[in-house]
XYZ file of C-alpha atoms in Angstrom:
737
model
C 30.338 -0.443 196.680
C 27.269 -1.996 198.071
C 25.497 1.620 197.767
C 21.580 1.216 197.080
C 19.808 -0.232 199.747
C 15.787 0.434 198.732
C 13.600 0.013 201.838
C 9.687 -1.341 202.021
C 7.403 -0.065 204.156
C 6.181 -3.214 205.838
C 4.274 -2.140 209.451
C 2.971 0.863 210.594
C 0.941 1.532 213.725
C 0.144 5.134 215.758
C 3.736 4.598 217.227
C 5.836 3.316 214.842
C 7.491 2.207 211.443
C 9.259 -0.688 210.174
C 11.113 -0.536 206.618
C 13.065 -4.110 205.369
C 15.635 -3.989 202.402
C 16.334 -7.957 201.905
C 17.059 -9.186 205.494
C 17.914 -5.243 206.586
C 15.205 -3.796 208.831
C 15.525 -0.001 209.986
C 12.602 0.498 212.041
C 11.283 3.924 213.695
C 9.417 4.311 217.315
C 7.739 7.093 218.493
C 8.507 7.380 221.832
C 7.440 11.675 223.103
C 6.101 14.400 220.319
C 9.771 15.416 221.254
C 12.333 11.937 220.884
C 11.721 9.226 218.685
C 13.483 6.059 218.245
C 15.079 4.471 215.333
C 16.610 0.616 215.079
C 19.162 -0.906 212.518
C 19.346 -4.579 212.086
C 19.624 -7.733 210.462
C 17.577 -10.491 210.470
C 15.105 -12.392 208.338
C 12.319 -11.164 206.286
C 9.327 -11.974 208.668
C 6.695 -8.791 207.865
C 6.732 -7.347 211.484
C 7.946 -9.864 213.742
C 11.309 -7.973 213.690
C 10.306 -4.740 215.261
C 7.150 -6.679 217.328
C 9.857 -8.188 219.271
C 11.087 -4.198 220.867
C 7.134 -4.759 222.263
C 7.258 -1.185 220.607
C 3.506 -1.002 220.766
C 3.171 -1.503 224.916
C 5.842 0.669 225.632
C 5.118 3.939 223.831
C 3.305 6.896 223.371
C 0.401 6.485 221.211
C 1.474 9.228 219.423
C 0.725 9.424 215.302
C 3.482 8.730 213.228
C 5.262 11.737 211.816
C 3.531 13.616 214.596
C 7.226 15.354 216.618
C 6.473 19.012 218.186
C 7.116 21.728 215.437
C 9.740 18.972 213.471
C 8.764 17.220 210.259
C 10.557 13.838 209.095
C 10.874 12.952 206.356
C 11.913 9.460 204.885
C 13.597 8.811 201.464
C 13.225 4.966 201.070
C 16.698 4.390 199.194
C 19.420 4.234 201.801
C 16.698 5.007 204.461
C 17.920 8.390 204.845
C 15.848 10.627 207.585
C 15.747 13.656 206.828
C 14.160 16.576 210.187
C 13.029 19.925 209.179
C 12.114 22.955 211.211
C 9.745 25.824 209.814
C 10.228 24.682 206.355
C 14.432 24.394 207.495
C 16.737 21.389 208.007
C 17.632 21.132 210.840
C 19.848 17.967 210.471
C 19.549 15.197 208.205
C 21.260 11.559 207.605
C 24.212 12.292 205.115
C 23.328 11.413 201.714
C 24.139 9.213 199.696
C 24.725 6.279 202.774
C 24.434 6.932 206.482
C 24.639 3.705 207.821
C 26.505 0.723 207.413
C 23.783 -1.406 206.328
C 26.932 -4.208 204.565
C 30.344 -3.306 205.838
C 30.408 -0.325 202.823
C 32.157 1.542 206.284
C 34.298 -1.825 207.665
C 32.669 -3.265 210.818
C 30.572 -2.528 213.130
C 27.893 0.527 212.959
C 28.199 3.627 211.814
C 25.928 6.095 211.478
C 26.707 9.694 209.427
C 24.930 13.002 209.340
C 25.249 16.371 208.554
C 26.673 19.481 210.137
C 26.534 22.744 209.832
C 29.123 25.573 209.956
C 29.434 27.066 213.828
C 27.096 24.519 214.929
C 27.531 24.223 218.730
C 27.404 20.653 221.301
C 26.870 20.197 224.403
C 26.970 17.162 226.631
C 29.019 13.312 226.498
C 29.306 12.648 229.640
C 32.652 14.414 231.547
C 34.467 15.394 228.620
C 36.850 17.800 229.626
C 38.235 21.389 226.961
C 35.273 24.199 226.454
C 32.127 23.113 227.357
C 31.647 23.643 222.888
C 32.622 20.032 221.728
C 32.169 21.019 218.082
C 35.033 20.469 215.788
C 36.656 17.193 218.264
C 36.653 13.754 217.736
C 35.890 11.319 221.225
C 36.367 8.333 222.323
C 33.245 6.919 223.761
C 34.591 4.763 227.265
C 35.524 4.483 230.883
C 39.291 4.712 232.008
C 41.306 5.545 235.097
C 42.979 8.873 234.525
C 44.369 9.759 237.562
C 46.050 13.377 237.536
C 44.737 14.514 233.203
C 44.842 17.036 232.134
C 41.704 18.728 232.386
C 41.785 20.738 228.409
C 42.962 17.435 226.050
C 42.553 14.379 227.844
C 40.513 11.417 226.432
C 38.425 9.956 227.386
C 38.194 10.093 231.203
C 35.170 8.137 234.290
C 31.810 8.207 232.036
C 30.134 6.605 228.825
C 27.522 8.593 228.001
C 27.381 8.794 223.823
C 25.295 11.583 224.845
C 24.761 15.383 223.156
C 22.515 18.503 222.319
C 23.172 20.299 219.420
C 23.164 23.872 218.189
C 22.925 24.948 215.087
C 21.121 27.715 213.428
C 17.701 26.454 212.527
C 17.422 24.698 216.258
C 18.452 22.092 218.521
C 18.113 18.130 218.806
C 19.929 16.372 220.631
C 21.192 12.035 220.142
C 21.669 9.238 221.978
C 23.487 6.040 220.983
C 22.178 3.863 223.230
C 24.983 1.450 223.628
C 27.468 -0.072 226.280
C 30.640 -0.928 223.267
C 33.106 1.544 223.347
C 32.744 3.395 221.166
C 33.390 6.946 218.910
C 32.034 10.248 218.200
C 33.510 12.203 215.700
C 32.090 15.732 215.463
C 33.604 17.312 213.235
C 37.715 16.745 213.245
C 36.861 14.383 210.144
C 36.659 15.996 206.400
C 35.890 14.065 203.113
C 35.808 16.152 199.767
C 33.044 13.916 198.216
C 30.530 15.022 201.298
C 28.861 17.406 202.131
C 30.351 18.431 206.510
C 29.040 15.656 208.746
C 29.819 14.376 212.054
C 29.580 10.286 212.865
C 28.920 7.571 215.596
C 31.265 3.992 215.240
C 31.147 1.528 217.429
C 31.550 -2.443 216.952
C 27.842 -3.150 217.118
C 25.776 -5.595 215.541
C 22.841 -3.448 216.045
C 22.468 0.839 215.984
C 20.021 2.092 218.381
C 19.616 6.265 218.849
C 16.820 7.662 220.445
C 16.812 11.738 218.465
C 15.053 14.546 220.814
C 13.687 17.768 219.794
C 12.573 21.030 221.729
C 15.333 24.025 223.663
C 18.320 22.217 224.795
C 16.978 22.681 228.137
C 13.652 20.531 227.625
C 16.225 18.531 225.233
C 17.705 17.639 228.212
C 15.457 17.240 230.078
C 13.396 14.751 227.536
C 16.595 12.749 227.593
C 16.582 12.281 231.565
C 13.198 11.417 231.337
C 14.130 8.530 228.880
C 17.196 7.140 230.791
C 15.177 6.902 234.646
C 15.583 9.339 237.492
C 17.904 10.029 239.471
C 18.727 8.998 242.518
C 17.671 11.818 245.581
C 20.580 12.244 247.612
C 19.943 12.857 251.302
C 20.112 16.296 252.733
C 23.147 15.589 254.983
C 25.475 14.919 251.719
C 25.780 19.166 250.793
C 27.311 19.789 253.883
C 31.505 19.628 253.855
C 31.309 16.070 253.180
C 35.636 15.214 254.954
C 38.501 12.688 252.929
C 41.994 11.893 251.953
C 44.015 9.337 251.097
C 47.073 10.228 253.218
C 44.444 9.460 256.578
C 43.901 6.021 255.698
C 47.027 5.393 254.741
C 48.829 6.318 257.574
C 49.465 2.803 260.256
C 48.117 5.184 262.340
C 45.087 5.560 260.685
C 42.562 5.694 263.626
C 44.531 8.155 265.932
C 44.514 10.045 261.890
C 40.715 10.009 261.550
C 39.777 10.867 265.498
C 42.490 14.036 264.711
C 40.311 14.446 262.101
C 36.946 15.041 263.968
C 39.141 17.048 266.882
C 40.023 19.591 264.031
C 36.593 19.887 263.969
C 35.779 21.003 266.306
C 39.423 23.186 267.120
C 38.101 25.189 264.183
C 33.990 25.129 265.055
C 33.530 23.427 261.441
C 30.189 21.848 260.079
C 30.790 18.537 258.723
C 28.437 15.637 257.339
C 29.739 13.127 255.629
C 33.131 11.138 255.735
C 34.385 9.872 252.865
C 36.890 6.670 254.012
C 39.975 5.952 251.145
C 40.659 2.062 250.767
C 43.815 2.510 253.459
C 41.141 1.028 256.207
C 41.539 -2.576 253.709
C 45.280 -2.691 253.167
C 47.396 -5.798 253.928
C 50.965 -4.272 253.481
C 50.788 -2.031 250.528
C 47.726 -3.884 249.255
C 44.029 -2.387 249.190
C 41.808 -5.767 249.647
C 37.919 -4.679 249.250
C 36.183 -5.768 252.099
C 39.141 -6.568 253.704
C 39.117 -4.575 257.667
C 43.096 -3.465 259.004
C 42.560 -4.067 262.614
C 45.573 -2.653 262.967
C 45.246 0.794 261.948
C 41.440 0.331 262.790
C 41.831 -2.255 266.383
C 37.223 -1.957 266.700
C 35.752 -0.777 263.470
C 32.227 -0.434 265.402
C 32.796 1.790 267.677
C 34.710 3.567 265.199
C 31.723 4.298 263.376
C 30.026 5.052 266.424
C 32.792 7.708 267.452
C 31.802 8.996 264.148
C 28.178 8.499 264.260
C 27.740 10.420 267.377
C 29.740 13.408 265.708
C 27.049 13.882 263.341
C 29.120 11.928 260.631
C 28.550 9.599 257.908
C 31.095 6.795 256.890
C 31.219 6.133 253.010
C 34.094 3.554 252.404
C 35.273 3.277 249.293
C 34.425 -0.246 247.893
C 36.239 -1.694 244.982
C 34.776 -4.350 242.352
C 38.520 -6.262 241.686
C 39.769 -8.685 243.764
C 44.187 -9.031 244.206
C 45.554 -12.289 242.893
C 46.748 -12.164 247.674
C 43.878 -10.920 248.157
C 42.510 -13.592 251.013
C 38.784 -14.293 249.342
C 40.413 -14.823 245.975
C 41.117 -18.288 246.108
C 37.577 -19.369 246.514
C 35.504 -16.534 244.316
C 38.269 -18.738 241.712
C 36.785 -22.125 242.682
C 33.411 -20.637 242.509
C 33.745 -19.081 238.683
C 32.647 -15.505 239.901
C 35.047 -13.586 237.921
C 35.025 -12.102 234.460
C 36.463 -15.329 232.604
C 38.667 -16.514 229.985
C 37.502 -18.496 227.944
C 38.809 -22.055 229.087
C 36.888 -20.674 231.897
C 40.169 -19.567 234.212
C 39.534 -15.824 235.579
C 40.459 -12.877 233.628
C 43.870 -11.320 235.097
C 44.234 -7.777 234.684
C 46.510 -5.302 236.284
C 45.578 -3.517 238.984
C 46.339 -0.867 241.050
C 48.564 -2.426 243.417
C 49.041 -5.658 241.589
C 47.576 -8.551 238.941
C 43.656 -9.777 239.507
C 40.181 -10.254 238.667
C 37.124 -7.893 238.419
C 33.721 -10.055 240.261
C 31.863 -10.531 237.481
C 28.124 -8.947 238.275
C 26.390 -10.711 235.794
C 26.460 -13.679 237.625
C 23.352 -13.729 239.680
C 25.655 -15.403 242.801
C 28.370 -13.214 242.235
C 26.202 -10.472 242.755
C 24.773 -11.454 245.887
C 28.190 -12.109 247.023
C 28.753 -8.953 246.806
C 25.234 -7.242 248.193
C 26.586 -10.017 251.539
C 30.452 -8.104 251.919
C 28.701 -4.873 251.762
C 26.371 -5.867 254.514
C 28.493 -7.984 256.727
C 31.155 -6.155 256.561
C 30.494 -2.229 256.439
C 26.060 -2.134 257.024
C 26.291 -3.723 259.622
C 28.513 -2.305 261.446
C 26.592 0.951 261.173
C 27.643 2.838 257.831
C 25.012 3.893 255.814
C 26.398 4.563 252.652
C 28.815 3.534 249.752
C 31.754 4.652 248.175
C 31.652 3.214 244.522
C 35.751 3.487 243.740
C 37.872 1.901 240.712
C 34.725 0.835 238.861
C 35.876 1.704 235.383
C 36.200 -2.448 234.253
C 38.821 -1.996 232.081
C 38.564 -4.980 230.062
C 40.251 -4.357 226.551
C 40.946 -8.212 225.740
C 38.033 -9.611 223.199
C 38.221 -12.697 224.757
C 37.426 -11.905 228.304
C 33.815 -13.351 229.060
C 31.244 -13.199 230.898
C 28.983 -15.805 233.181
C 26.323 -15.801 230.074
C 29.047 -15.694 227.345
C 29.473 -11.908 226.164
C 32.400 -10.301 226.470
C 33.241 -8.400 228.716
C 34.796 -5.490 226.972
C 31.476 -4.930 225.283
C 29.780 -4.014 228.219
C 31.906 -2.264 230.457
C 29.462 0.501 231.069
C 26.688 -2.140 232.027
C 29.213 -4.192 234.608
C 29.746 -0.828 236.414
C 25.972 0.076 236.657
C 25.284 -3.801 238.258
C 27.976 -3.378 241.268
C 26.160 0.184 241.576
C 22.891 -1.745 241.931
C 24.020 -4.247 243.948
C 25.742 -1.935 246.740
C 22.401 -0.273 246.304
C 20.545 -3.007 246.984
C 22.479 -3.870 250.147
C 21.952 -0.500 251.883
C 18.262 -0.830 250.967
C 17.726 -4.483 252.848
C 19.404 -3.472 255.197
C 17.377 0.322 256.096
C 14.608 0.141 253.089
C 13.291 3.334 255.239
C 16.161 5.223 253.990
C 16.914 6.412 250.979
C 20.643 4.867 250.041
C 23.740 6.938 249.411
C 25.791 5.850 247.030
C 28.848 7.573 244.872
C 30.535 6.076 241.785
C 33.368 7.137 239.284
C 32.539 5.888 235.971
C 29.290 4.999 235.126
C 26.850 5.383 231.836
C 23.892 7.772 232.274
C 22.075 4.843 233.989
C 24.266 4.947 237.203
C 22.158 8.423 238.079
C 19.364 6.233 239.090
C 21.330 4.889 241.226
C 24.136 6.966 242.965
C 26.042 11.084 242.791
C 29.677 11.115 241.140
C 32.063 13.634 240.749
C 34.943 14.280 237.889
C 37.635 11.648 239.231
C 40.892 11.934 240.426
C 42.258 15.803 239.492
C 45.254 16.968 239.081
C 46.304 20.491 241.609
C 46.389 24.125 238.964
C 44.900 26.807 238.445
C 44.378 25.453 234.587
C 42.653 21.828 235.726
C 39.894 24.678 238.231
C 39.103 25.893 235.246
C 38.578 22.866 232.996
C 37.092 21.039 235.424
C 34.412 24.361 236.142
C 33.964 23.095 232.105
C 33.634 19.239 232.847
C 30.739 20.137 235.164
C 28.435 21.997 233.490
C 29.469 19.470 231.103
C 28.424 16.647 233.056
C 25.033 18.826 234.572
C 24.569 18.990 230.634
C 25.019 15.187 230.225
C 22.215 14.277 233.094
C 24.563 14.146 235.915
C 22.949 16.640 238.270
C 24.720 15.548 241.153
C 28.149 15.537 240.896
C 31.863 17.546 242.009
C 35.245 17.545 242.348
C 37.884 16.699 244.614
C 38.394 20.155 245.309
C 42.302 21.192 245.708
C 42.954 18.685 243.282
C 43.870 15.240 244.054
C 47.095 14.272 242.322
C 50.097 16.728 242.093
C 51.410 18.476 245.213
C 49.551 20.687 248.535
C 47.773 23.297 246.400
C 49.088 26.999 247.178
C 46.591 29.373 250.041
C 45.423 30.873 246.976
C 44.520 27.640 244.543
C 42.730 26.520 247.763
C 40.659 29.156 248.006
C 39.793 29.667 244.955
C 38.449 25.437 245.207
C 36.495 26.038 247.920
C 34.185 29.621 245.910
C 34.025 27.318 242.917
C 32.473 23.972 244.895
C 30.728 26.248 247.184
C 27.816 26.271 244.334
C 28.125 22.625 243.254
C 26.413 19.849 245.094
C 29.702 17.956 246.502
C 31.580 19.929 248.804
C 34.492 17.694 249.783
C 37.541 18.331 249.492
C 39.865 15.261 248.476
C 43.664 14.513 248.015
C 46.760 12.374 247.421
C 49.601 14.871 247.334
C 52.720 14.049 246.262
C 54.823 14.969 249.857
C 51.921 12.527 251.528
C 49.940 15.713 252.804
C 46.546 15.571 252.547
C 44.509 18.797 251.408
C 42.136 20.345 254.932
C 40.200 23.008 255.369
C 43.153 24.187 258.028
C 46.325 22.989 255.468
C 46.905 27.522 256.109
C 45.996 28.366 259.583
C 46.024 32.129 258.851
C 43.252 31.425 256.313
C 40.622 29.616 258.676
C 38.428 32.838 258.781
C 38.631 32.727 254.667
C 37.476 29.047 254.728
C 35.434 29.242 257.719
C 33.283 32.043 255.742
C 32.577 29.679 252.796
C 32.112 27.030 254.963
C 29.778 28.686 257.240
C 28.098 30.187 253.377
C 28.090 26.851 252.361
C 25.497 25.835 255.760
C 23.659 28.810 254.739
C 22.461 27.233 251.397
C 22.096 23.718 252.193
C 17.949 24.526 252.108
C 18.240 26.130 249.044
C 20.602 23.217 247.384
C 17.911 20.685 249.028
C 15.429 22.325 247.031
C 16.623 22.153 243.990
C 17.909 18.568 244.291
C 14.125 17.961 244.308
C 13.789 19.909 241.681
C 15.646 18.262 239.964
C 14.608 14.818 240.668
C 11.357 15.287 240.159
C 11.494 18.199 237.266
C 15.033 16.983 236.136
C 16.550 20.283 236.245
C 19.888 20.778 236.962
C 21.427 21.830 239.761
C 24.184 23.549 237.998
C 24.000 24.963 233.974
C 25.267 27.834 231.956
C 23.959 31.123 231.443
C 22.579 29.730 227.680
C 20.590 26.909 229.289
C 17.560 29.120 230.004
C 18.713 32.654 228.150
C 18.381 33.348 224.500
C 20.728 35.537 225.557
C 23.229 35.338 223.330
C 25.954 37.302 225.469
C 25.759 34.735 227.812
C 28.429 32.383 225.692
C 31.308 34.845 226.151
C 31.045 33.553 230.063
C 31.688 30.521 230.425
C 33.236 30.077 233.634
C 29.923 32.198 235.379
C 26.997 29.168 236.389
C 24.018 28.676 237.181
C 23.602 26.963 241.216
C 18.910 25.928 240.521
C 17.509 29.001 238.363
C 17.808 31.555 241.130
C 21.892 32.142 242.130
C 24.667 33.502 239.842
C 27.996 33.190 240.043
C 31.006 34.323 238.027
C 34.311 32.630 239.327
C 38.510 33.492 239.303
C 40.500 30.794 237.708
C 43.368 32.466 236.890
C 46.372 33.011 239.782
C 46.520 36.652 240.828
C 43.085 38.676 239.895
C 41.277 39.842 242.588
C 38.146 40.852 240.007
C 34.880 38.729 238.922
C 32.638 39.398 235.603
C 29.394 38.433 235.119
C 27.549 38.649 232.380
C 23.922 39.427 234.045
C 20.857 37.704 231.366
C 18.461 40.267 229.471
C 15.489 39.534 231.273
C 15.950 39.422 234.878
C 17.584 41.368 237.530
C 19.440 40.583 239.934
C 21.291 40.708 243.746
C 24.863 41.622 244.499
C 24.668 41.776 248.322
C 21.390 43.998 248.119
C 22.034 45.658 245.675
C 20.121 46.040 242.175
C 21.395 45.402 238.992
C 19.594 44.930 235.276
C 19.808 42.477 233.072
C 22.160 42.716 230.120
C 24.736 43.758 231.328
C 28.782 42.622 232.651
C 29.164 43.432 235.944
C 33.165 43.077 236.982
C 33.281 44.022 240.801
C 35.634 42.629 243.196
C 36.196 38.791 244.355
C 39.934 38.260 246.938
C 40.640 34.860 246.787
C 40.893 35.153 251.056
C 37.087 36.303 251.559
C 33.806 34.347 251.196
C 32.259 34.104 247.892
C 29.699 36.460 246.502
C 27.259 35.784 243.931
C 24.465 36.898 242.491
C 20.902 36.358 243.567
C 17.652 36.485 240.786
C 15.265 39.447 241.622
C 11.759 37.528 241.203
C 12.872 34.321 243.581
C 11.816 32.989 246.684
C 15.212 31.834 248.506
C 14.960 29.098 252.013
C 18.489 29.612 254.060
C 19.846 28.269 257.244
C 20.432 31.528 258.950
C 21.271 29.812 262.882
C 24.823 30.534 263.863
C 27.510 28.375 262.575
C 29.760 26.385 263.617
C 30.396 22.431 264.696
C 27.073 21.519 264.968
C 24.423 23.412 264.975
C 21.244 23.265 264.183
C 19.214 24.729 261.485
C 17.104 28.198 261.985
C 14.672 28.184 257.983
C 14.477 31.583 256.351
C 12.761 32.403 253.722
C 14.092 34.910 251.545
C 12.022 36.801 249.089
C 13.836 38.898 246.461
C 11.364 41.245 245.060
C 11.289 42.314 241.393
C 10.342 45.614 240.273
C 6.906 45.348 239.053
C 4.845 42.230 238.708
C 3.605 38.797 239.958
C 5.625 35.883 241.149
C 5.402 33.040 242.958
C 7.386 30.010 244.317
C 6.705 26.691 245.665
C 9.259 25.378 248.276
C 9.671 21.617 249.769
C 10.174 20.439 253.326
C 10.730 16.459 254.194
C 12.126 14.706 256.813
C 16.154 14.815 254.083
C 16.477 11.076 254.890
C 13.448 8.573 253.747
C 11.035 7.924 251.220
C 8.317 9.079 253.414
C 8.158 12.426 250.671
C 6.267 9.668 247.701
C 3.771 9.247 250.913
C 2.614 12.562 250.953
C 4.778 13.348 254.570
C 6.532 16.481 253.701
C 5.164 19.883 253.433
C 5.144 22.354 250.892
C 5.215 26.299 251.063
C 3.346 27.832 248.556
C 4.611 32.145 248.410
C 3.261 34.276 245.813
C 4.375 37.617 246.148
C 2.892 40.579 244.431
C 5.487 44.031 243.627
C 3.690 47.336 242.817
C 5.410 50.978 242.606
C 4.521 51.547 246.884
C 4.287 47.605 248.233
C 5.476 44.389 248.049
C 2.696 41.902 248.763
C 3.364 38.263 250.519
C 0.843 34.811 250.669
C 2.015 32.348 251.858
C 0.048 28.786 251.854
C 1.557 25.856 254.082
C 0.050 22.553 253.635
C 1.931 18.710 254.233
C 2.523 17.385 257.749
C 6.105 18.452 258.561
C 5.966 20.821 261.239
C 7.512 24.191 260.077
C 9.262 27.031 261.487
C 10.515 30.149 259.764
C 11.166 33.416 259.546
C 10.721 35.418 256.540
C 12.869 38.450 255.458
C 12.566 40.967 251.736
C 15.865 41.966 249.896
C 13.677 45.261 248.366
C 15.335 47.514 246.303
C 12.671 49.927 246.084
C 12.714 50.026 249.825
C 8.443 49.973 249.495
C 6.517 48.637 252.182
C 6.467 45.009 253.502
C 2.845 43.374 253.961
C 2.080 39.333 254.843
C -1.059 37.486 254.718
């Protein structure tokens, strides 16, 4: 084994270091005081040229070498072993004596081995199933169409996110491996007697490029999110109920089914602001052909879209990046060379959902432009303002399939997904530049957060999968996907029972995406009115959702501007170790805490209230640092806690099909002390807020033994009418200034 490589420092500046051993380069870039970048690659010994080509000085902050925030970096030049220390204790280190695959010592591709501490906890990696703590498991970093997956055990699912946060006895760190290739991340499943306990990353790349983050779990998540790009800010309407089902557009009378949906909303007086239009609208026979309108089902698409727009509902049409060999445009696209190709230039053909077909090559500028044109002409010009980018895992594993520039397509799958989403995003932006685009994407690497929201894909209908989708959702949140949700009720399987449907709705109430979607085995559609006798309960949850939309929107703004997740496990914000024993709870923003029921027949929930804050439940006050068990039947509204010392905007208008908004500012008083909150309001649709066209309320609250005093300072140009409400367990005198 070629076990010893002595590295010599070849280049140093305030923000980077370069070490070389013969033709192996190892570079360290200091991105921020909480983030470094490590790149290991092969190249000629040309002093600093190898790393200078990365423009490291131009793109990095001018921090001192080794100047990390509270962390000391030590470099062993024998085999280039990095060690990180906090308060004099080892946080983690490259595994000795060899951590990297310099000269194929471990086989092909790149490897990175690092130390593992017994009892450490690991969070992240995208939409991975199982418990929140991923330690001790091994995962494939890849995307796949996993319809009906097992939320506890199936792997991989739909996302490609080689990022995780590790917490051990010394502190926390995060690692992001910057690759689009299929990879393996082993978090302690493998054991070898010749080494201390370790975990590792492996891919078939020729260059190893990774980032290390330091700080608290929240700081690490924020630092990672700032690195990979700001989350797209969804329009306000997207936080209301959005309908969907496969059954309606698959039906021969699809237009009548969709009209019936509008009638049902009016009948049951339910608010709805969006509808995910499944791909049956594109069908030719039993095959789905993207951008093809089935005029037998929809004789007048423009009128159909207009009818939904007049009802206040945005249609979100399903589009897929693949073309079946029977698609009317297939031969034209093949002749132009716009598909992923075989080495001989012919289209690469693979198995798709309905038949054989080929993927559009979004690396080809002409194919990219074609997609934008189709989105515009077939959808946006007819009145649509959103896209649902589906089936975009680009399931290409053949190493001979290549893109327009000759690269292996199997190594670029997340990049192809990103480019597809980008083409849709650009089409929407160019068509209506004043509007913030709304896109949903099923697959992708972390970069798609810049463009779209996502969801957990084609989940299964069961109580077990409800629980594990809860964990998958929080795992996505801890991976940087803040705008997410699930197919409420379950997508694949049987119609959910009355109890299961309601438990799904109670859970989905507090997640960013609130959508029921199904493809039930018996052809039925899971809908809010699937059980007539449950409609009062369904309507109560839906009314809660609309009531919370101003708070959701405030949380969304903070997600975009401050990189704060909308949903989080309690331990992201609290050092109280008791929080870890209650994984079935979560936070919405910082101020709402909910526990859920995931077991059939159970009628009570137990929430742990973290130390350091007081909490309100239905107006009753509870001190933090205790577990509270309370009634939570399935056939009723959801119950949740609100943090004392918080300011929540809500919509108190009477709930209904097309009700307006009546803004209320709710203040939850604390025992003693001062707190304040800045609330954000804009038009909910455009980018005008970036130019200052918005209104902000600074609400300051002082609580003493005898009274609660509220001071409000308003600035901005958006007209705002609101009432104020103080919830105070001490029932003190209230003063407003």
